[in-house]
Amino acid sequence: MARVRLFANLRELAGSSSVDVEADTVGAVMEALENRFGPEFSQQLKTARIWKNGDEGSPDDPVGDEDELAVIPPVSGGSIGYRTGRMANFESFVLAGLMLALIVAGSIGTEILVPVWVGVVAWWAVDLAKTSASSDFRMDYQPILASILVSMAAANTLGLPGMGVGVAVSVVLVMGWAVVRPSARDLTSLAGTALAALTASLAVASVLLARSMVEGGDRQVAGLLIVITVGVLVGRLVQYSRSFLIDPNFSGPVMMVAASVAVAYLSGFELLTWFFIGIFLACATIAGSGIGLAFRNGTLRLTGPALGSLSALDGPMLAVAAFTPMLRILG
């Protein structure tokens, strides 16, 4: 008996996001699904990719009670599913370009960094919300984008208390959106949208406040962006290399710790402080990636590949959100 999670049109055809199938192999599970849900489902299944416990599966792979299969059509919820080949390379270039743009903007000045960073956070929020449409954690991006704008304004005008104002307003906006949009009133939608809005608003405020409230803020933020960039790109590179020796979900966070120490040494920061910051960023990245995986794929697992073009930013967004408070505490 194996648990099978279905996405996009396969989910609609089956009438359920998950089913239990009694079979011994992945191929036998697929055959059972075809027999259960009919010819249209069978036709759509031919172009889908099969993943077993987060790794790409083959028809001969054995399955048991503890195994979970994910059946992903080529396009899911408006976003590309698990990526390989040219799409994987394209998304890696997009991520690299985004991170490079942030580093360059940070070196030029606040007037450039602010719109670039807000744009990246907004793009990530929309990608997360749209991808969640194919899972059990549906969310709306409109109150998240509104939360980002309010948080940016509050941080610029109120300073550190603006983070608290941004958090409060984010909750109000999400609840208010549920009042005018009945489909957003279910508990999973409220919880997902609220958490995404809080993360996005805090991520925006954290970067803005770090530049103005922490000694050497410009260099501190530049160091943060470098550490995040190293973690994101190393994690994505290992993921697409399909290495069985290195875990892609932990390689990026581990490199963040190493990059934090290197940044501190080269920039003259307090080594011990940035070592602990690196550990915290790594832990927050792992936690954020797990949360993002749940929202995007509808499965409560700590690790595994996630749907969406900017899924690699799920963990770093949570890490950035807590950067300024941690810097203030440790520094």
PDB file of N, CA and C in Angstrom, residues 29-93:
ATOM      1  N   VAL A  29       1.651   0.639  -9.372  1.00  0.00           N
ATOM      2  CA  VAL A  29       0.815   1.720  -8.844  1.00  0.00           C
ATOM      3  C   VAL A  29       0.218   2.530  -9.978  1.00  0.00           C
ATOM      4  N   MET A  30       1.029   2.868 -10.977  1.00  0.00           N
ATOM      5  CA  MET A  30       0.531   3.646 -12.108  1.00  0.00           C
ATOM      6  C   MET A  30      -0.540   2.880 -12.884  1.00  0.00           C
ATOM      7  N   GLU A  31      -0.335   1.585 -13.032  1.00  0.00           N
ATOM      8  CA  GLU A  31      -1.330   0.760 -13.729  1.00  0.00           C
ATOM      9  C   GLU A  31      -2.636   0.715 -12.955  1.00  0.00           C
ATOM     10  N   ALA A  32      -2.548   0.632 -11.640  1.00  0.00           N
ATOM     11  CA  ALA A  32      -3.750   0.621 -10.813  1.00  0.00           C
ATOM     12  C   ALA A  32      -4.499   1.948 -10.899  1.00  0.00           C
ATOM     13  N   LEU A  33      -3.744   3.048 -10.972  1.00  0.00           N
ATOM     14  CA  LEU A  33      -4.377   4.353 -11.113  1.00  0.00           C
ATOM     15  C   LEU A  33      -5.111   4.474 -12.443  1.00  0.00           C
ATOM     16  N   GLU A  34      -4.503   3.973 -13.512  1.00  0.00           N
ATOM     17  CA  GLU A  34      -5.136   4.023 -14.827  1.00  0.00           C
ATOM     18  C   GLU A  34      -6.446   3.235 -14.827  1.00  0.00           C
ATOM     19  N   ASN A  35      -6.424   2.065 -14.203  1.00  0.00           N
ATOM     20  CA  ASN A  35      -7.627   1.238 -14.148  1.00  0.00           C
ATOM     21  C   ASN A  35      -8.719   1.877 -13.289  1.00  0.00           C
ATOM     22  N   ARG A  36      -8.301   2.600 -12.264  1.00  0.00           N
ATOM     23  CA  ARG A  36      -9.274   3.178 -11.332  1.00  0.00           C
ATOM     24  C   ARG A  36      -9.946   4.424 -11.897  1.00  0.00           C
ATOM     25  N   PHE A  37      -9.170   5.277 -12.601  1.00  0.00           N
ATOM     26  CA  PHE A  37      -9.692   6.589 -12.971  1.00  0.00           C
ATOM     27  C   PHE A  37      -9.985   6.764 -14.460  1.00  0.00           C
ATOM     28  N   GLY A  38      -9.747   5.749 -15.275  1.00  0.00           N
ATOM     29  CA  GLY A  38     -10.245   5.796 -16.633  1.00  0.00           C
ATOM     30  C   GLY A  38      -9.265   6.264 -17.687  1.00  0.00           C
ATOM     31  N   PRO A  39      -9.706   6.295 -18.954  1.00  0.00           N
ATOM     32  CA  PRO A  39      -8.807   6.570 -20.085  1.00  0.00           C
ATOM     33  C   PRO A  39      -8.271   7.999 -20.115  1.00  0.00           C
ATOM     34  N   GLU A  40      -9.066   8.993 -19.751  1.00  0.00           N
ATOM     35  CA  GLU A  40      -8.561  10.370 -19.783  1.00  0.00           C
ATOM     36  C   GLU A  40      -7.436  10.558 -18.765  1.00  0.00           C
ATOM     37  N   PHE A  41      -7.622   9.980 -17.604  1.00  0.00           N
ATOM     38  CA  PHE A  41      -6.567  10.042 -16.587  1.00  0.00           C
ATOM     39  C   PHE A  41      -5.329   9.316 -17.090  1.00  0.00           C
ATOM     40  N   SER A  42      -5.541   8.175 -17.722  1.00  0.00           N
ATOM     41  CA  SER A  42      -4.424   7.389 -18.248  1.00  0.00           C
ATOM     42  C   SER A  42      -3.640   8.164 -19.296  1.00  0.00           C
ATOM     43  N   GLN A  43      -4.335   8.913 -20.146  1.00  0.00           N
ATOM     44  CA  GLN A  43      -3.676   9.693 -21.183  1.00  0.00           C
ATOM     45  C   GLN A  43      -2.829  10.800 -20.565  1.00  0.00           C
ATOM     46  N   GLN A  44      -3.369  11.481 -19.556  1.00  0.00           N
ATOM     47  CA  GLN A  44      -2.627  12.551 -18.896  1.00  0.00           C
ATOM     48  C   GLN A  44      -1.440  11.995 -18.110  1.00  0.00           C
ATOM     49  N   LEU A  45      -1.574  10.779 -17.619  1.00  0.00           N
ATOM     50  CA  LEU A  45      -0.518  10.171 -16.816  1.00  0.00           C
ATOM     51  C   LEU A  45       0.738   9.891 -17.640  1.00  0.00           C
ATOM     52  N   LYS A  46       0.579   9.726 -18.952  1.00  0.00           N
ATOM     53  CA  LYS A  46       1.713   9.383 -19.805  1.00  0.00           C
ATOM     54  C   LYS A  46       2.772  10.478 -19.838  1.00  0.00           C
ATOM     55  N   THR A  47       2.373  11.716 -19.648  1.00  0.00           N
ATOM     56  CA  THR A  47       3.330  12.826 -19.708  1.00  0.00           C
ATOM     57  C   THR A  47       3.778  13.308 -18.328  1.00  0.00           C
ATOM     58  N   ALA A  48       3.286  12.664 -17.279  1.00  0.00           N
ATOM     59  CA  ALA A  48       3.605  13.089 -15.919  1.00  0.00           C
ATOM     60  C   ALA A  48       4.931  12.490 -15.459  1.00  0.00           C
ATOM     61  N   ARG A  49       5.538  13.125 -14.465  1.00  0.00           N
ATOM     62  CA  ARG A  49       6.752  12.625 -13.840  1.00  0.00           C
ATOM     63  C   ARG A  49       6.400  12.039 -12.486  1.00  0.00           C
ATOM     64  N   ILE A  50       7.063  10.955 -12.137  1.00  0.00           N
ATOM     65  CA  ILE A  50       6.771  10.242 -10.901  1.00  0.00           C
ATOM     66  C   ILE A  50       7.938  10.420  -9.938  1.00  0.00           C
ATOM     67  N   TRP A  51       7.613  10.801  -8.693  1.00  0.00           N
ATOM     68  CA  TRP A  51       8.637  10.994  -7.673  1.00  0.00           C
ATOM     69  C   TRP A  51       8.307  10.139  -6.460  1.00  0.00           C
ATOM     70  N   LYS A  52       9.298   9.428  -5.968  1.00  0.00           N
ATOM     71  CA  LYS A  52       9.129   8.560  -4.805  1.00  0.00           C
ATOM     72  C   LYS A  52       9.936   9.126  -3.650  1.00  0.00           C
ATOM     73  N   ASN A  53       9.236   9.572  -2.619  1.00  0.00           N
ATOM     74  CA  ASN A  53       9.887  10.117  -1.419  1.00  0.00           C
ATOM     75  C   ASN A  53      10.864  11.237  -1.753  1.00  0.00           C
ATOM     76  N   GLY A  54      10.492  12.083  -2.742  1.00  0.00           N
ATOM     77  CA  GLY A  54      11.325  13.225  -3.092  1.00  0.00           C
ATOM     78  C   GLY A  54      12.361  12.963  -4.162  1.00  0.00           C
ATOM     79  N   ASP A  55      12.532  11.693  -4.592  1.00  0.00           N
ATOM     80  CA  ASP A  55      13.488  11.359  -5.648  1.00  0.00           C
ATOM     81  C   ASP A  55      12.736  10.814  -6.855  1.00  0.00           C
ATOM     82  N   GLU A  56      13.279  11.057  -8.047  1.00  0.00           N
ATOM     83  CA  GLU A  56      12.614  10.580  -9.249  1.00  0.00           C
ATOM     84  C   GLU A  56      12.554   9.057  -9.251  1.00  0.00           C
ATOM     85  N   GLY A  57      11.362   8.529  -9.516  1.00  0.00           N
ATOM     86  CA  GLY A  57      11.165   7.082  -9.460  1.00  0.00           C
ATOM     87  C   GLY A  57      11.147   6.447 -10.830  1.00  0.00           C
ATOM     88  N   SER A  58      11.321   5.126 -10.837  1.00  0.00           N
ATOM     89  CA  SER A  58      11.244   4.343 -12.069  1.00  0.00           C
ATOM     90  C   SER A  58      10.215   3.235 -11.858  1.00  0.00           C
ATOM     91  N   PRO A  59       9.674   2.656 -12.941  1.00  0.00           N
ATOM     92  CA  PRO A  59       8.606   1.660 -12.804  1.00  0.00           C
ATOM     93  C   PRO A  59       8.991   0.452 -11.955  1.00  0.00           C
ATOM     94  N   ASP A  60      10.266   0.097 -11.904  1.00  0.00           N
ATOM     95  CA  ASP A  60      10.671  -1.093 -11.167  1.00  0.00           C
ATOM     96  C   ASP A  60      10.938  -0.836  -9.681  1.00  0.00           C
ATOM     97  N   ASP A  61      10.874   0.412  -9.258  1.00  0.00           N
ATOM     98  CA  ASP A  61      11.144   0.718  -7.852  1.00  0.00           C
ATOM     99  C   ASP A  61      10.086   0.094  -6.953  1.00  0.00           C
ATOM    100  N   PRO A  62      10.494  -0.598  -5.885  1.00  0.00           N
ATOM    101  CA  PRO A  62       9.505  -1.178  -4.959  1.00  0.00           C
ATOM    102  C   PRO A  62       8.855  -0.098  -4.108  1.00  0.00           C
ATOM    103  N   VAL A  63       7.636  -0.318  -3.685  1.00  0.00           N
ATOM    104  CA  VAL A  63       6.930   0.621  -2.812  1.00  0.00           C
ATOM    105  C   VAL A  63       6.340  -0.147  -1.634  1.00  0.00           C
ATOM    106  N   GLY A  64       6.238   0.552  -0.516  1.00  0.00           N
ATOM    107  CA  GLY A  64       5.675  -0.046   0.687  1.00  0.00           C
ATOM    108  C   GLY A  64       4.779   0.941   1.405  1.00  0.00           C
ATOM    109  N   ASP A  65       4.358   0.571   2.616  1.00  0.00           N
ATOM    110  CA  ASP A  65       3.413   1.392   3.367  1.00  0.00           C
ATOM    111  C   ASP A  65       3.976   2.760   3.737  1.00  0.00           C
ATOM    112  N   GLU A  66       5.296   2.868   3.877  1.00  0.00           N
ATOM    113  CA  GLU A  66       5.900   4.121   4.304  1.00  0.00           C
ATOM    114  C   GLU A  66       6.273   5.034   3.131  1.00  0.00           C
ATOM    115  N   ASP A  67       6.042   4.573   1.903  1.00  0.00           N
ATOM    116  CA  ASP A  67       6.456   5.335   0.728  1.00  0.00           C
ATOM    117  C   ASP A  67       5.348   6.281   0.265  1.00  0.00           C
ATOM    118  N   GLU A  68       5.768   7.411  -0.275  1.00  0.00           N
ATOM    119  CA  GLU A  68       4.833   8.370  -0.848  1.00  0.00           C
ATOM    120  C   GLU A  68       5.274   8.699  -2.262  1.00  0.00           C
ATOM    121  N   LEU A  69       4.349   8.613  -3.199  1.00  0.00           N
ATOM    122  CA  LEU A  69       4.613   8.938  -4.592  1.00  0.00           C
ATOM    123  C   LEU A  69       3.936  10.258  -4.941  1.00  0.00           C
ATOM    124  N   ALA A  70       4.613  11.072  -5.726  1.00  0.00           N
ATOM    125  CA  ALA A  70       4.046  12.322  -6.229  1.00  0.00           C
ATOM    126  C   ALA A  70       3.987  12.232  -7.745  1.00  0.00           C
ATOM    127  N   VAL A  71       2.813  12.472  -8.305  1.00  0.00           N
ATOM    128  CA  VAL A  71       2.613  12.395  -9.755  1.00  0.00           C
ATOM    129  C   VAL A  71       2.398  13.826 -10.244  1.00  0.00           C
ATOM    130  N   ILE A  72       3.379  14.360 -10.990  1.00  0.00           N
ATOM    131  CA  ILE A  72       3.401  15.773 -11.370  1.00  0.00           C
ATOM    132  C   ILE A  72       3.280  15.901 -12.883  1.00  0.00           C
ATOM    133  N   PRO A  73       2.207  16.536 -13.380  1.00  0.00           N
ATOM    134  CA  PRO A  73       2.115  16.816 -14.813  1.00  0.00           C
ATOM    135  C   PRO A  73       3.195  17.823 -15.217  1.00  0.00           C
ATOM    136  N   PRO A  74       3.451  17.985 -16.525  1.00  0.00           N
ATOM    137  CA  PRO A  74       4.483  18.926 -16.971  1.00  0.00           C
ATOM    138  C   PRO A  74       4.260  20.341 -16.475  1.00  0.00           C
ATOM    139  N   VAL A  75       3.015  20.796 -16.418  1.00  0.00           N
ATOM    140  CA  VAL A  75       2.696  22.131 -15.917  1.00  0.00           C
ATOM    141  C   VAL A  75       1.675  21.972 -14.814  1.00  0.00           C
ATOM    142  N   SER A  76       1.957  22.556 -13.640  1.00  0.00           N
ATOM    143  CA  SER A  76       1.082  22.399 -12.487  1.00  0.00           C
ATOM    144  C   SER A  76       0.774  23.757 -11.876  1.00  0.00           C
ATOM    145  N   GLY A  77      -0.508  24.123 -11.841  1.00  0.00           N
ATOM    146  CA  GLY A  77      -0.912  25.354 -11.194  1.00  0.00           C
ATOM    147  C   GLY A  77      -0.305  26.600 -11.796  1.00  0.00           C
ATOM    148  N   GLY A  78       0.020  26.540 -13.102  1.00  0.00           N
ATOM    149  CA  GLY A  78       0.615  27.706 -13.734  1.00  0.00           C
ATOM    150  C   GLY A  78       2.118  27.783 -13.560  1.00  0.00           C
ATOM    151  N   SER A  79       2.711  26.830 -12.849  1.00  0.00           N
ATOM    152  CA  SER A  79       4.149  26.862 -12.616  1.00  0.00           C
ATOM    153  C   SER A  79       4.768  25.559 -13.075  1.00  0.00           C
ATOM    154  N   ILE A  80       6.024  25.609 -13.449  1.00  0.00           N
ATOM    155  CA  ILE A  80       6.723  24.407 -13.845  1.00  0.00           C
ATOM    156  C   ILE A  80       6.903  23.496 -12.639  1.00  0.00           C
ATOM    157  N   GLY A  81       6.754  22.228 -12.825  1.00  0.00           N
ATOM    158  CA  GLY A  81       6.902  21.281 -11.729  1.00  0.00           C
ATOM    159  C   GLY A  81       8.351  20.989 -11.440  1.00  0.00           C
ATOM    160  N   TYR A  82       8.661  19.764 -10.989  1.00  0.00           N
ATOM    161  CA  TYR A  82      10.039  19.404 -10.723  1.00  0.00           C
ATOM    162  C   TYR A  82      10.820  19.507 -12.018  1.00  0.00           C
ATOM    163  N   ARG A  83      11.978  20.169 -11.955  1.00  0.00           N
ATOM    164  CA  ARG A  83      12.653  20.540 -13.190  1.00  0.00           C
ATOM    165  C   ARG A  83      13.899  19.727 -13.457  1.00  0.00           C
ATOM    166  N   THR A  84      14.133  19.501 -14.712  1.00  0.00           N
ATOM    167  CA  THR A  84      15.369  18.880 -15.146  1.00  0.00           C
ATOM    168  C   THR A  84      15.769  19.527 -16.462  1.00  0.00           C
ATOM    169  N   GLY A  85      16.985  19.258 -16.911  1.00  0.00           N
ATOM    170  CA  GLY A  85      17.391  19.670 -18.241  1.00  0.00           C
ATOM    171  C   GLY A  85      17.410  21.162 -18.439  1.00  0.00           C
ATOM    172  N   ARG A  86      16.883  21.607 -19.602  1.00  0.00           N
ATOM    173  CA  ARG A  86      16.964  23.009 -19.973  1.00  0.00           C
ATOM    174  C   ARG A  86      16.233  23.907 -18.976  1.00  0.00           C
ATOM    175  N   MET A  87      15.057  23.481 -18.502  1.00  0.00           N
ATOM    176  CA  MET A  87      14.322  24.317 -17.564  1.00  0.00           C
ATOM    177  C   MET A  87      15.090  24.484 -16.266  1.00  0.00           C
ATOM    178  N   ALA A  88      15.720  23.421 -15.810  1.00  0.00           N
ATOM    179  CA  ALA A  88      16.530  23.514 -14.590  1.00  0.00           C
ATOM    180  C   ALA A  88      17.655  24.524 -14.782  1.00  0.00           C
ATOM    181  N   ASN A  89      18.321  24.459 -15.930  1.00  0.00           N
ATOM    182  CA  ASN A  89      19.409  25.399 -16.195  1.00  0.00           C
ATOM    183  C   ASN A  89      18.889  26.832 -16.281  1.00  0.00           C
ATOM    184  N   PHE A  90      17.731  27.008 -16.930  1.00  0.00           N
ATOM    185  CA  PHE A  90      17.158  28.341 -17.056  1.00  0.00           C
ATOM    186  C   PHE A  90      16.843  28.930 -15.687  1.00  0.00           C
ATOM    187  N   GLU A  91      16.227  28.134 -14.818  1.00  0.00           N
ATOM    188  CA  GLU A  91      15.857  28.635 -13.501  1.00  0.00           C
ATOM    189  C   GLU A  91      17.097  28.919 -12.663  1.00  0.00           C
ATOM    190  N   SER A  92      18.134  28.139 -12.853  1.00  0.00           N
ATOM    191  CA  SER A  92      19.376  28.405 -12.136  1.00  0.00           C
ATOM    192  C   SER A  92      19.962  29.755 -12.570  1.00  0.00           C
ATOM    193  N   PHE A  93      19.901  30.039 -13.878  1.00  0.00           N
ATOM    194  CA  PHE A  93      20.373  31.333 -14.364  1.00  0.00           C
ATOM    195  C   PHE A  93      19.514  32.468 -13.816  1.00  0.00           C
TER     196      PHE A  93
END
